[in-house]
């Protein structure tokens, strides 16, 4: 009996810090139906290959590209690695570097190590990339400039047009990491995508706010020719067909609600710019929340971090705030 209980999957009732969420019911159904297909072998699995093309087209529509190139990857890590790889392979230098803000996801550190590329990180201002600081790190060997549209820790958007200009001036590619933010940003007035700036590649993950089943990441490129610079076929996953781009709802309202609740209790709140809130809760208080079953985590600087994915409901946040009040 004990064993069976342990085998139950995690439910989302108290998960406040994850960028994964309950898959959309249609996504779950599609995932089950296409479980044993392989879009990496489109000759054999034509149906799922067709679905992948459709998924890329839909991601392109979200990201301002009418004729997108791209594929469905295993997640943001793979997409970011592939973007750095495209930039490295097309550049003519033996000592390539990539310039990113310190807020960039740690997947860029993996990319740098795997690909033999130097990762230069520029300090941020208010958790956003600072174009001047980025400019200082760019040189003749810079192959890509990275901007984050919806950062992992603070949910903020970098000045993408300014970063893309720096990339263009340097003859480098501009990569935007909208792995998490990409499904929220269309409901904001941020400049973040191919239609707003000279962006070359972009990460946008259906398995985060797109409510697809894991694993389903997205990598888009302005033109198919950018993929020519990849020397071998990309490892497409059977889960390509698990993507159904339906029913994403913005969590901005609930994020605002929780920010208000925390601020009115005297906590210093940062955000929300997108549905992600951080607040300066004490360590004992955060520990107490964890003891009470809340899955919460802290930023590198120790703030409580709440990610308002679609499973995070108002009633869940009300009960969370009630626990805050108890403390
Ligand atoms: N880029 C950004 C902006 C991200 O936030 C993440 C992951 C990635 C890339 C990498 O994506 P994959 O994890 O799909 O490769 N962000 C989450 C994070 O690091 C990943 C995550 C998701 C962690 C759910 C925990 C969790 O429960 O927080």
Short mmCIF file of C-alpha atoms and ligand atoms in Angstrom, two decimals:
data_model
loop_
_atom_site.label_atom_id
_atom_site.label_comp_id
_atom_site.label_asym_id
_atom_site.label_seq_id
_atom_site.Cartn_x
_atom_site.Cartn_y
_atom_site.Cartn_z
CA UNK A 1 0.00 0.00 0.00
CA UNK A 2 2.78 2.34 1.03
CA UNK A 3 4.52 1.55 -2.24
CA UNK A 4 1.46 2.40 -4.33
CA UNK A 5 1.07 5.72 -2.53
CA UNK A 6 4.63 6.69 -3.30
CA UNK A 7 4.01 5.86 -6.93
CA UNK A 8 1.25 8.51 -7.21
CA UNK A 9 2.34 11.46 -9.35
CA UNK A 10 2.81 14.82 -7.71
CA UNK A 11 -0.38 16.87 -7.65
CA UNK A 12 -0.30 20.59 -8.21
CA UNK A 13 -2.37 21.72 -5.22
CA UNK A 14 0.53 23.43 -3.44
CA UNK A 15 3.06 23.87 -6.21
CA UNK A 16 3.90 27.58 -6.32
CA UNK A 17 7.35 27.55 -7.79
CA UNK A 18 7.34 25.37 -10.86
CA UNK A 19 7.38 26.31 -14.53
CA UNK A 20 5.63 23.06 -15.37
CA UNK A 21 1.92 22.68 -14.97
CA UNK A 22 -1.02 20.33 -15.46
CA UNK A 23 -1.14 19.52 -19.18
CA UNK A 24 -4.22 20.67 -21.03
CA UNK A 25 -6.63 17.69 -21.25
CA UNK A 26 -6.33 17.69 -25.06
CA UNK A 27 -2.54 17.75 -24.77
CA UNK A 28 -2.67 14.78 -22.42
CA UNK A 29 -4.93 12.89 -24.81
CA UNK A 30 -2.71 13.69 -27.78
CA UNK A 31 0.38 12.65 -25.83
CA UNK A 32 -1.16 9.27 -25.09
CA UNK A 33 -2.29 8.73 -28.68
CA UNK A 34 1.10 9.52 -30.18
CA UNK A 35 3.26 7.99 -27.50
CA UNK A 36 5.04 5.52 -29.76
CA UNK A 37 5.72 7.69 -32.80
CA UNK A 38 8.98 9.31 -33.85
CA UNK A 39 8.98 12.62 -35.69
CA UNK A 40 12.73 12.24 -36.09
CA UNK A 41 11.82 9.63 -38.71
CA UNK A 42 9.22 11.54 -40.74
CA UNK A 43 9.32 9.01 -43.57
CA UNK A 44 7.91 6.35 -41.29
CA UNK A 45 5.80 8.53 -39.01
CA UNK A 46 4.19 10.93 -41.43
CA UNK A 47 1.27 11.90 -39.25
CA UNK A 48 3.37 13.10 -36.36
CA UNK A 49 5.77 14.90 -38.69
CA UNK A 50 2.78 16.79 -40.05
CA UNK A 51 1.74 17.71 -36.54
CA UNK A 52 5.23 18.97 -35.80
CA UNK A 53 5.10 21.27 -38.83
CA UNK A 54 1.77 22.56 -37.57
CA UNK A 55 3.17 23.12 -34.09
CA UNK A 56 6.10 25.12 -35.51
CA UNK A 57 3.71 27.22 -37.57
CA UNK A 58 1.62 27.99 -34.50
CA UNK A 59 4.67 28.85 -32.41
CA UNK A 60 5.77 31.12 -35.25
CA UNK A 61 2.43 32.89 -35.22
CA UNK A 62 2.88 33.60 -31.51
CA UNK A 63 6.44 34.81 -32.04
CA UNK A 64 5.83 37.11 -35.03
CA UNK A 65 7.08 34.85 -37.85
CA UNK A 66 4.79 34.03 -40.77
CA UNK A 67 7.08 31.40 -42.25
CA UNK A 68 8.97 30.01 -39.27
CA UNK A 69 11.70 27.43 -39.40
CA UNK A 70 12.13 25.28 -36.33
CA UNK A 71 11.44 22.08 -34.56
CA UNK A 72 9.97 20.72 -31.37
CA UNK A 73 12.82 19.98 -28.99
CA UNK A 74 13.07 18.32 -25.61
CA UNK A 75 12.90 21.66 -23.80
CA UNK A 76 14.46 25.04 -23.27
CA UNK A 77 17.86 23.57 -22.54
CA UNK A 78 18.10 21.81 -25.87
CA UNK A 79 16.75 24.84 -27.74
CA UNK A 80 19.25 27.16 -26.11
CA UNK A 81 22.10 24.76 -26.78
CA UNK A 82 21.05 24.47 -30.43
CA UNK A 83 20.80 28.25 -30.79
CA UNK A 84 24.33 28.70 -29.47
CA UNK A 85 25.46 25.88 -31.75
CA UNK A 86 23.96 27.56 -34.83
CA UNK A 87 25.74 30.80 -33.90
CA UNK A 88 29.05 29.05 -33.29
CA UNK A 89 28.95 26.93 -36.44
CA UNK A 90 28.25 29.80 -38.80
CA UNK A 91 30.85 32.15 -37.33
CA UNK A 92 34.43 32.36 -38.51
CA UNK A 93 36.42 32.35 -35.28
CA UNK A 94 38.45 29.89 -33.23
CA UNK A 95 37.56 31.58 -29.96
CA UNK A 96 33.83 32.14 -30.07
CA UNK A 97 32.02 33.87 -27.22
CA UNK A 98 28.37 34.43 -26.37
CA UNK A 99 27.27 37.48 -24.42
CA UNK A 100 24.24 37.13 -22.11
CA UNK A 101 22.91 38.88 -19.02
CA UNK A 102 23.68 37.24 -15.66
CA UNK A 103 19.94 36.48 -15.48
CA UNK A 104 20.17 34.03 -18.40
CA UNK A 105 19.11 30.47 -17.58
CA UNK A 106 21.86 28.05 -16.55
CA UNK A 107 21.25 26.07 -19.73
CA UNK A 108 23.57 28.59 -21.44
CA UNK A 109 26.34 27.47 -19.11
CA UNK A 110 25.77 23.91 -20.33
CA UNK A 111 25.74 25.12 -23.93
CA UNK A 112 29.01 27.00 -23.45
CA UNK A 113 30.74 24.03 -21.88
CA UNK A 114 29.48 21.50 -24.40
CA UNK A 115 30.24 23.66 -27.42
CA UNK A 116 33.57 25.13 -26.35
CA UNK A 117 32.16 28.64 -26.38
CA UNK A 118 33.06 31.28 -23.81
CA UNK A 119 29.98 32.58 -21.97
CA UNK A 120 30.33 36.23 -20.98
CA UNK A 121 27.69 37.47 -18.58
CA UNK A 122 26.83 41.12 -18.15
CA UNK A 123 25.39 42.59 -14.94
CA UNK A 124 21.70 43.48 -14.91
CA UNK A 125 19.82 46.55 -13.73
CA UNK A 126 16.57 45.79 -11.91
CA UNK A 127 17.10 42.19 -12.97
CA UNK A 128 16.98 43.17 -16.69
CA UNK A 129 19.85 43.05 -19.17
CA UNK A 130 21.69 46.35 -19.36
CA UNK A 131 22.52 47.10 -23.01
CA UNK A 132 25.58 49.16 -22.08
CA UNK A 133 27.00 46.39 -19.93
CA UNK A 134 26.31 43.87 -22.71
CA UNK A 135 27.98 46.17 -25.28
CA UNK A 136 31.14 46.27 -23.19
CA UNK A 137 31.56 42.51 -23.42
CA UNK A 138 31.04 42.23 -27.17
CA UNK A 139 34.09 41.89 -29.42
CA UNK A 140 35.05 40.48 -32.83
CA UNK A 141 34.69 36.91 -31.55
CA UNK A 142 31.13 37.35 -30.29
CA UNK A 143 28.89 34.90 -32.16
CA UNK A 144 25.61 35.55 -30.34
CA UNK A 145 23.96 38.05 -28.05
CA UNK A 146 21.28 36.55 -25.81
CA UNK A 147 18.22 38.30 -24.42
CA UNK A 148 15.72 36.79 -22.01
CA UNK A 149 12.02 37.44 -22.49
CA UNK A 150 10.53 36.28 -19.21
CA UNK A 151 13.42 35.51 -16.89
CA UNK A 152 13.47 32.40 -14.75
CA UNK A 153 13.99 34.05 -11.39
CA UNK A 154 12.17 37.39 -11.67
CA UNK A 155 9.91 37.07 -14.72
CA UNK A 156 11.15 40.21 -16.44
CA UNK A 157 11.83 41.05 -20.08
CA UNK A 158 15.18 42.28 -21.41
CA UNK A 159 15.39 45.21 -23.87
CA UNK A 160 15.32 42.92 -26.92
CA UNK A 161 15.44 45.63 -29.66
CA UNK A 162 18.55 47.21 -28.08
CA UNK A 163 20.24 43.81 -27.72
CA UNK A 164 19.42 42.83 -31.30
CA UNK A 165 20.96 46.07 -32.55
CA UNK A 166 24.14 45.27 -30.66
CA UNK A 167 24.16 41.80 -32.22
CA UNK A 168 23.65 43.18 -35.73
CA UNK A 169 26.44 45.73 -35.27
CA UNK A 170 28.76 42.94 -34.14
CA UNK A 171 27.80 40.60 -36.99
CA UNK A 172 26.51 38.16 -34.38
CA UNK A 173 23.19 36.37 -34.05
CA UNK A 174 20.52 37.54 -31.63
CA UNK A 175 18.89 34.74 -29.64
CA UNK A 176 15.86 35.36 -27.44
CA UNK A 177 15.05 32.95 -24.64
CA UNK A 178 11.28 33.13 -24.27
CA UNK A 179 11.08 29.55 -23.01
CA UNK A 180 8.66 30.48 -20.26
CA UNK A 181 7.54 33.99 -21.23
CA UNK A 182 6.63 33.29 -24.83
CA UNK A 183 3.09 32.21 -24.09
CA UNK A 184 2.36 35.19 -21.85
CA UNK A 185 4.06 37.98 -23.78
CA UNK A 186 1.49 38.22 -26.59
CA UNK A 187 -0.90 39.54 -23.93
CA UNK A 188 1.48 42.35 -22.99
CA UNK A 189 2.93 45.32 -24.84
CA UNK A 190 6.57 44.19 -24.61
CA UNK A 191 8.84 44.13 -27.66
CA UNK A 192 10.23 40.62 -27.57
CA UNK A 193 9.85 38.69 -30.83
CA UNK A 194 10.85 38.41 -34.51
CA UNK A 195 8.32 41.06 -35.48
CA UNK A 196 9.65 43.60 -32.97
CA UNK A 197 13.38 43.32 -33.55
CA UNK A 198 16.02 41.64 -35.68
CA UNK A 199 15.89 38.38 -33.76
CA UNK A 200 17.47 35.31 -35.40
CA UNK A 201 16.50 32.45 -33.11
CA UNK A 202 14.02 32.11 -30.26
CA UNK A 203 13.23 29.54 -27.60
CA UNK A 204 9.57 29.10 -26.69
CA UNK A 205 8.48 26.05 -24.70
CA UNK A 206 5.05 24.46 -25.05
CA UNK A 207 5.78 22.34 -21.95
CA UNK A 208 5.88 25.41 -19.76
CA UNK A 209 3.05 27.90 -20.24
CA UNK A 210 1.82 26.17 -23.41
CA UNK A 211 0.32 23.40 -21.24
CA UNK A 212 1.77 20.62 -23.35
CA UNK A 213 3.01 17.39 -21.83
CA UNK A 214 6.72 17.18 -21.01
CA UNK A 215 8.94 17.04 -23.06
CA UNK A 216 8.00 19.71 -25.59
CA UNK A 217 10.29 22.65 -26.14
CA UNK A 218 10.42 24.90 -29.16
CA UNK A 219 13.23 26.42 -31.19
CA UNK A 220 12.34 28.89 -33.93
CA UNK A 221 14.61 30.54 -36.48
CA UNK A 222 14.00 33.43 -38.82
CA UNK A 223 15.04 31.32 -41.80
CA UNK A 224 15.52 27.66 -42.60
CA UNK A 225 19.09 28.38 -43.72
CA UNK A 226 20.13 29.02 -40.11
CA UNK A 227 19.57 25.33 -39.49
CA UNK A 228 21.97 24.47 -42.34
CA UNK A 229 24.74 25.35 -39.94
CA UNK A 230 23.91 22.37 -37.78
CA UNK A 231 26.03 19.52 -39.03
CA UNK A 232 23.80 16.59 -38.06
CA UNK A 233 20.09 15.99 -37.81
CA UNK A 234 18.43 17.40 -34.70
CA UNK A 235 17.20 14.75 -32.28
CA UNK A 236 13.45 15.03 -32.64
CA UNK A 237 11.48 13.41 -29.81
CA UNK A 238 8.41 11.25 -29.98
CA UNK A 239 6.66 13.86 -27.85
CA UNK A 240 6.45 16.27 -30.79
CA UNK A 241 2.93 15.07 -31.34
CA UNK A 242 2.10 15.77 -27.74
CA UNK A 243 1.77 19.46 -28.40
CA UNK A 244 -1.63 20.97 -28.62
CA UNK A 245 -1.53 24.75 -28.54
CA UNK A 246 -4.87 25.35 -26.97
CA UNK A 247 -6.33 27.17 -24.05
CA UNK A 248 -3.38 28.96 -22.49
CA UNK A 249 -4.68 31.49 -20.07
CA UNK A 250 -2.73 34.37 -18.67
CA UNK A 251 -1.88 34.08 -15.00
CA UNK A 252 -1.25 37.83 -14.82
CA UNK A 253 -4.42 38.45 -12.80
CA UNK A 254 -3.64 35.91 -10.12
CA UNK A 255 -0.02 37.09 -10.02
CA UNK A 256 -1.20 40.62 -9.35
CA UNK A 257 -3.55 39.34 -6.66
CA UNK A 258 -0.78 37.56 -4.76
CA UNK A 259 1.59 40.51 -5.18
CA UNK A 260 -1.01 42.80 -3.64
CA UNK A 261 -1.58 40.40 -0.77
CA UNK A 262 2.15 40.18 -0.01
CA UNK A 263 2.73 43.93 -0.34
CA UNK A 264 -0.16 44.79 1.95
CA UNK A 265 1.46 42.55 4.57
CA UNK A 266 4.58 44.69 4.48
CA UNK A 267 6.77 42.51 2.24
CA UNK A 268 8.96 44.05 -0.40
CA UNK A 269 7.55 42.63 -3.64
CA UNK A 270 9.30 42.58 -7.03
CA UNK A 271 7.02 42.18 -10.04
CA UNK A 272 4.90 41.00 -11.54
CA UNK A 273 5.87 41.92 -15.03
CA UNK A 274 4.82 38.45 -16.14
CA UNK A 275 3.09 35.93 -13.86
CA UNK A 276 6.06 35.55 -11.51
CA UNK A 277 6.36 37.29 -8.17
CA UNK A 278 9.18 37.48 -5.65
CA UNK A 279 9.00 38.85 -2.11
CA UNK A 280 11.38 39.29 0.80
CA UNK A 281 10.04 36.65 3.17
CA UNK A 282 12.27 35.60 6.03
CA UNK A 283 13.96 32.20 5.94
CA UNK A 284 11.98 30.88 8.98
CA UNK A 285 8.78 31.99 7.33
CA UNK A 286 9.67 30.27 4.05
CA UNK A 287 10.65 27.14 5.98
CA UNK A 288 7.32 27.22 7.80
CA UNK A 289 5.49 27.45 4.47
CA UNK A 290 7.44 24.45 3.23
CA UNK A 291 6.56 22.55 6.42
CA UNK A 292 2.95 23.31 5.67
CA UNK A 293 3.32 21.60 2.31
CA UNK A 294 3.82 24.59 0.01
CA UNK A 295 6.32 23.92 -2.74
CA UNK A 296 8.06 27.27 -2.73
CA UNK A 297 11.61 28.20 -3.59
CA UNK A 298 13.96 31.12 -3.27
CA UNK A 299 15.86 33.25 -5.76
CA UNK A 300 19.64 33.25 -5.62
CA UNK A 301 19.35 36.31 -3.37
CA UNK A 302 16.95 34.60 -1.00
CA UNK A 303 13.57 36.05 -1.97
CA UNK A 304 10.50 33.85 -1.99
CA UNK A 305 9.62 33.06 -5.62
CA UNK A 306 6.10 32.25 -6.83
CA UNK A 307 5.44 31.15 -10.41
CA UNK A 308 1.76 31.53 -11.30
CA UNK A 309 1.26 28.75 -13.82
CA UNK A 310 -2.26 27.83 -14.97
CA UNK A 311 -2.72 25.33 -12.11
CA UNK A 312 -2.22 28.16 -9.59
CA UNK A 313 -5.78 29.24 -8.83
CA UNK A 314 -7.14 32.12 -6.83
CA UNK A 315 -8.38 29.75 -4.12
CA UNK A 316 -4.94 28.16 -3.89
CA UNK A 317 -3.37 31.58 -3.44
CA UNK A 318 -6.04 32.56 -0.88
CA UNK A 319 -5.14 29.52 1.17
CA UNK A 320 -1.43 30.35 0.76
CA UNK A 321 -2.02 33.90 2.00
CA UNK A 322 -4.05 32.52 4.91
CA UNK A 323 -1.00 30.46 5.89
CA UNK A 324 1.14 33.61 5.65
CA UNK A 325 -1.25 35.34 8.03
CA UNK A 326 -1.06 32.45 10.47
CA UNK A 327 2.71 32.86 10.74
N1 LIG B 1 15.10 29.16 -20.35
C1 LIG B 1 14.36 29.66 -19.36
C2 LIG B 1 14.05 31.14 -19.33
C3 LIG B 1 13.90 28.82 -18.33
O1 LIG B 1 13.19 29.32 -17.31
C4 LIG B 1 14.21 27.42 -18.40
C5 LIG B 1 13.78 26.46 -17.32
C6 LIG B 1 14.98 26.96 -19.48
C7 LIG B 1 15.39 27.85 -20.45
C8 LIG B 1 15.33 25.50 -19.63
O2 LIG B 1 14.18 24.79 -19.96
P1 LIG B 1 14.08 23.21 -19.74
O3 LIG B 1 14.05 22.98 -18.24
O4 LIG B 1 12.79 22.87 -20.43
O5 LIG B 1 15.23 22.60 -20.38
N2 LIG B 1 13.10 26.97 -16.27
C9 LIG B 1 12.70 26.21 -15.11
C10 LIG B 1 13.64 26.54 -13.95
O6 LIG B 1 14.88 26.38 -14.08
C11 LIG B 1 12.71 24.71 -15.29
C12 LIG B 1 11.91 24.06 -14.24
C13 LIG B 1 10.62 23.64 -14.51
C14 LIG B 1 12.41 23.84 -12.95
C15 LIG B 1 9.84 23.05 -13.53
C16 LIG B 1 11.63 23.26 -11.95
C17 LIG B 1 10.34 22.86 -12.27
O7 LIG B 1 9.56 22.27 -11.33
O8 LIG B 1 13.14 26.94 -12.91
#
